[in-house]
Amino acid sequence: MKLGMIGLGKMGYNLALNIIDNGHSIVGTDVDAELVNKISRVGGEGVHTIEELVKQLPTPRVIWVMVPPGEVTRQVIKKLSDLLLDGDIVIDGGNSHYQDSIQRNALLTEKGIFFFDVGTSGGMVGARNGACTMIGGDAEVFKTIEPLFKDISVENGYLYTGPVGSGHFLKMIHNGIEYGMMQSIAEGFDILKKSQFDYDYESVAKVWNNGSVIRSWLVELTQAAFSKDANLEEIRGVMHSSGEGKWTVETALDLQVASPVIALALMMRYRSLEDDTFTGKVVAALRNEFGGHEIVKK
Amino acid sequence: MKLGMIGLGKMGYNLALNIIDNGHSIVGTDVDAELVNKISRVGGEGVHTIEELVKQLPTPRVIWVMVPPGEVTRQVIKKLSDLLLDGDIVIDGGNSHYQDSIQRNALLTEKGIFFFDVGTSGGMVGARNGACTMIGGDAEVFKTIEPLFKDISVENGYLYTGPVGSGHFLKMIHNGIEYGMMQSIAEGFDILKKSQFDYDYESVAKVWNNGSVIRSWLVELTQAAFSKDANLEEIRGVMHSSGEGKWTVETALDLQVASPVIALALMMRYRSLEDDTFTGKVVAALRNEFGGHEIVKK
Amino acid sequence: MKLGMIGLGKMGYNLALNIIDNGHSIVGTDVDAELVNKISRVGGEGVHTIEELVKQLPTPRVIWVMVPPGEVTRQVIKKLSDLLLDGDIVIDGGNSHYQDSIQRNALLTEKGIFFFDVGTSGGMVGARNGACTMIGGDAEVFKTIEPLFKDISVENGYLYTGPVGSGHFLKMIHNGIEYGMMQSIAEGFDILKKSQFDYDYESVAKVWNNGSVIRSWLVELTQAAFSKDANLEEIRGVMHSSGEGKWTVETALDLQVASPVIALALMMRYRSLEDDTFTGKVVAALRNEFGGHEIVKK
Amino acid sequence: MKLGMIGLGKMGYNLALNIIDNGHSIVGTDVDAELVNKISRVGGEGVHTIEELVKQLPTPRVIWVMVPPGEVTRQVIKKLSDLLLDGDIVIDGGNSHYQDSIQRNALLTEKGIFFFDVGTSGGMVGARNGACTMIGGDAEVFKTIEPLFKDISVENGYLYTGPVGSGHFLKMIHNGIEYGMMQSIAEGFDILKKSQFDYDYESVAKVWNNGSVIRSWLVELTQAAFSKDANLEEIRGVMHSSGEGKWTVETALDLQVASPVIALALMMRYRSLEDDTFTGKVVAALRNEFGGHEIVKK
C-alpha cells in the first residue's frame, strides 16, 4: 500500500518507519522541512505541502494524519476535505477528542470521504516496532485498510471498535486508566521513600515485574527510570498532562460515573504545577483565625 | 465551685477566665511560671505544682486538665491517679484520642476517681466567652458538674454524650467535618482566584455570610482573614494539622465508612507540607520513558 | 418599582411575595395557569403570556426571569430579546451556567437591552424572607436596580460582582462549596452511626450549632432534619444534583485547580444513584481471577 | 532442602507443590486433616500437629508458615518459639502486618531463632509455578535459604529487601498499588459501559494487552474474566478487601504521604459493601430542607 503521512514528529516518524519496514510506501510531509528531508533519507518520499502529498498518492488515497490534536488537526482535516475525493480515506491517528472526530467525520462524509479515528498506544517504541491501535469508522471500508493495521501493530494489537468516535473514545479511556495506574505506582514508591526501610527502587520495580500481581509495562518503565537515576534526584515532580485524562474525567461526569481514582490522578497533576496554592493559604488563614495556629509567612 | 486547672496555655487560660467570670474559683498551674503569675493577676490562685494544686482544692476535687494531648496528658493523668482520692473528678478538656481516654478512665476507675472526656470547640474566643462542650463520663456524677458546663458554654452549647470516650470521639468527628468544610471553602476561593473574574474575596465571604446556604462561622472567619490581607499574600499555603483529622480518617477506615472528602482534606494538608514530591518525580519519569515527554530538571 | 417576574415556581413565587412585601409591584406569568391565579390572589398582577407581561410594564422595563436553567431560560431570553427595547433590563435569577449568561448578554446587548446574571442563594425561605444575591452586569445600570436587591436581600446580603457572568459564576462556586460542606457533615454523621457510641443525632447537631467551629446554617438544617426523623429511616440515601456542582468541577479542571473535595462530593452523589456498579463487578472479578477470592453472585 | 509448611490452604498447598517440584522435601501440616492427606498424596509428608512437624525436620529447621494473618499467625509463631531451637529458621510467607513481623522477630530473636518476613505475590498460579517473593531478615542467614527462594520464584522474582519488616512492608505497598491499579481499570470499563458506544470488553482488554501502555497482568486477568462472563452479569459489584490496602493507607497517613488514589480505591471498596448509606441520607435530607428537593422514600 502507498499512503500519505501528514506529521513526521516523534510519533509520525516512527510510525512511518514501521510502515516502510512492513513493505508499504510512504509519502510524508511536515511543516518542518528538516523532518521532510529525514523521511526521504530513510526510504520515504518527502514532500513539502499537503497538496503535493495528495497528488503523489494513487486513488483511493489513504492519508494518515499524525499532528497535534485540536486546532492543527482541525485545519489539516479541513484542508483534506477540500483536496480529497469521493472514496478517499483519512485516518486521524492522533489524540483527538472523540467528539471532534465525530464532527470531522460528518464534514468528510458530506464529500464521500471516509474517516477513521485511530487511538494509537505504546509510545514511540510501539509506533516504531509494533503499536496498539483502536480503530473507529465504517466497518466495510475498514476491511480495505485492515492489512495496514495488522502490519504496524503487535500481534493481536489492533481492534476495530465500531463507528467513528469509538476509536478515540477507547484511547481516551486507556489514557485515563494510565493516569490512575501511574499515580498508584508513584504513590507506592513515595510511601517506600518515606518509610523506615532503605529500599533500592530499581530492584523493587524489577522484582515486581517478575511474577507479582502488578507486573506491567509501566512498572518496567519504572525500573528503567530508576536504573538511570536511582533516586530521581535530577527530576522535579512536575506532572504535566496532555488532555486525555481531563477528557476522561469530563466524560465520567457527563455519564455520571464515579471515577475518583482517575479524577484524583488528574488533580494531583494539577497540584504539582503549583509551588504554593490559594487553597492552602485560605486553610492556613482559617486555622490561624480560630485556633491561633501559627501561619508560615512568605 | 472551686476547681483546678492544669495547663494555662491559649485554651486553658481563656477557659479559666471564663470560669472565674461565672463566679467560680480557679486554682491554676502550668510548667511555665509566667503563666502561673498571669492567672494570679486576674483573680485565680496560681500554684507551681500539681501536688500543691491538689492540696488547695476541697473534696471531692474537680480538676480540669488542659495540656497537649498524648504524652503530656498521659503523664498528668498518671500523676493525678496517684494524688487523688475516691470520689474526685478529673476532666480532660484537651484533644485526646478517645481510645486513650477510655484507657485512662480504666486506670482512674480502679482508684474510684471519676473521669470525663470533654471535647471543647469554639477556638480561643469560645473558650473565653462561651465554648461548645461535648462531655463523656458517668451520667450520675455528671449532674454534679453540669452547672459548670452550663456556665462556661454558650446557650445550648454543652451535651452529655454518653460513656467515657464519647466526648472526645464526638469532638474528633467535629474536627474531621471541620477539615472537610475548610477545604471546601478554600477550593472554592482557589477557583475564584484563577477565574476570569476579579472578585474582592472579603466582599464575597461577607455576602455569603448573609443569607446564603453556606453561611457559617468558618465563612465569617474567612471574611475576617481577607479583611486583614485581601489576597493572603503574606501567608504561605502550608496546612498543618494536629491529629484529629487523621484520627477521623483512621476511625472511618476501621469502621469501613467511605469518607473521601474528609480523607482528601487531610491528604491535601500533607501534600502542602512538601515543595516537591517523590510521587511527582515517578510520574514525570514515567511520562518521559514512554512518551518522551520532557521532564523538568531540578 | 413595578417589575415583571417570569416563572412563579418555588423560587419565583417566594421572591415575588418578598418583592411585594417590600412595596414593589409585580406582574407575574407562568406556563402553569394555576400559578398565575395564585400570584393574583396575593397582590400581584397575573398574566398568561410574556407578551402581555411586557405590555404591562413601564419603560425602561425590568423583568426578572426565574425559570429552569438551560433550554427554558434560553427560550425565554430569546423571546424577550425580540419583545424588549433599548434600555430595558433583564435579570436572570436562576441557576444558569455563567457561560450561557455571557452569551445571552451578547445577544441582548446587540439590541441595547441590559442583562444581569444573578445568583440567588438561601433556598425558598431566603427567597421569601431575605435572599443572598450575587449580581453581575453593567456597573452604572446596576445603580438603578440596586434598591430592589437591597430590599429583597438580607442585610449585607447582596453584592455587585462585576461584569455579566460573574454573578452566576460566584453562585456556581457557592454551590460547589455547599456540596463539599454537605458531604463533610454527612460523612461525619456516618462515622458516628457506625461507631461504638449511641449518639442522638439531633442533639449532636444542636450542640454543634451552639459555639462550635462548624456552626452553620447547614448544621442547623441537619438538626431540623433529625428532629423530624431521628435516624432518617424514612429516607433513601439517593443524592441527586442539579448541575452546579458538576460545573464547578468542570471549571476547576479548565483552570487546573486541584479541587478534590468538591469533586469527590459530586462523585459520591453519582455513586449513590446506582445500586450496583460495573466498577465493582470488574474489581470483584479481578480478585477472583488472581486470588480465588469468592465473588458474590447476583 | 527438607522444610516444614504450616498451613496447606490455597497458597500453602500450591507453594508446597512448587517446592516439591523443585526437588525439595516438604513436611506439611494443617488443622484440616483432609489437607494433610492431600499433601501426602502428592509427595509431601503430611503430619497432624506442629509438634510432629518440628520432630520430622533436620536441624537447623526451616519452617514456612502460611496461615491467615493476625491471630492465627501469632499463635503459630508463639508455638514455634516454644518448640524451636537456636539456629532454626521461621519464614512467615503470609500477609502479616510488618509491625507484627517486627514484634515476632523480637520474640524469636530472644531464643536465637531466625525470622524472615516474606511477601508472596502472584496469586495461586504464582505460588504453584513461580512466585514473586520479597524477603526481609538477617542478610547472612538469608544466604542459606536463598536457593529455596530462587527455585520457587520466577526468574528475577525474589528480592532480599533488608531487615525484618521490610518484606511484608514491601508486599503491603505492592498490594496498595494493586488496589489503585484495579480501581483504575474498573473505572475505565465503567465509563465504557455507560458510553454511547457498544464495546466488546474482552476484545478491549485483549487489544490493550498487546502493545498498549497499560498492558499488564491485571489487564490480562480482566480479559480472562470477560471471556467467562462477557458483561459480568453474574457478579455483584461487592469489593471485599483483606487488610493490606487499609494498612497501606494507614501507613501513608503515619508518614504524611498524600496517597489519594490508593485511599480512594480502598474507600470505594467500603462503599460497595453498603446498599444504602447514612451519608447519602443526610445529604438527601439536607437538600430537602433548604431547597425542597424531593427525597426518595424507602
PDB file of N, CA and C in Angstrom, chain B residues 78 88 141 250 298:
ATOM      1  N   LYS B  78      -1.637  10.332  84.922  1.00  0.00           N
ATOM      2  CA  LYS B  78      -0.958   9.328  85.743  1.00  0.00           C
ATOM      3  C   LYS B  78      -0.652   9.903  87.131  1.00  0.00           C
ATOM      4  N   ASP B  88     -13.028  11.865  93.672  1.00  0.00           N
ATOM      5  CA  ASP B  88     -12.538  13.048  92.951  1.00  0.00           C
ATOM      6  C   ASP B  88     -12.874  12.929  91.463  1.00  0.00           C
ATOM      7  N   VAL B 141     -22.739  11.164  88.013  1.00  0.00           N
ATOM      8  CA  VAL B 141     -21.744  12.123  88.503  1.00  0.00           C
ATOM      9  C   VAL B 141     -21.771  13.391  87.667  1.00  0.00           C
ATOM     10  N   GLU B 250      -8.665   7.484  60.191  1.00  0.00           N
ATOM     11  CA  GLU B 250      -8.322   6.137  60.678  1.00  0.00           C
ATOM     12  C   GLU B 250      -9.552   5.429  61.235  1.00  0.00           C
ATOM     13  N   LYS B 298      15.812  19.642  37.912  1.00  0.00           N
ATOM     14  CA  LYS B 298      15.936  20.432  39.145  1.00  0.00           C
ATOM     15  C   LYS B 298      16.890  21.581  38.900  1.00  0.00           C
TER      16      LYS B 298
END
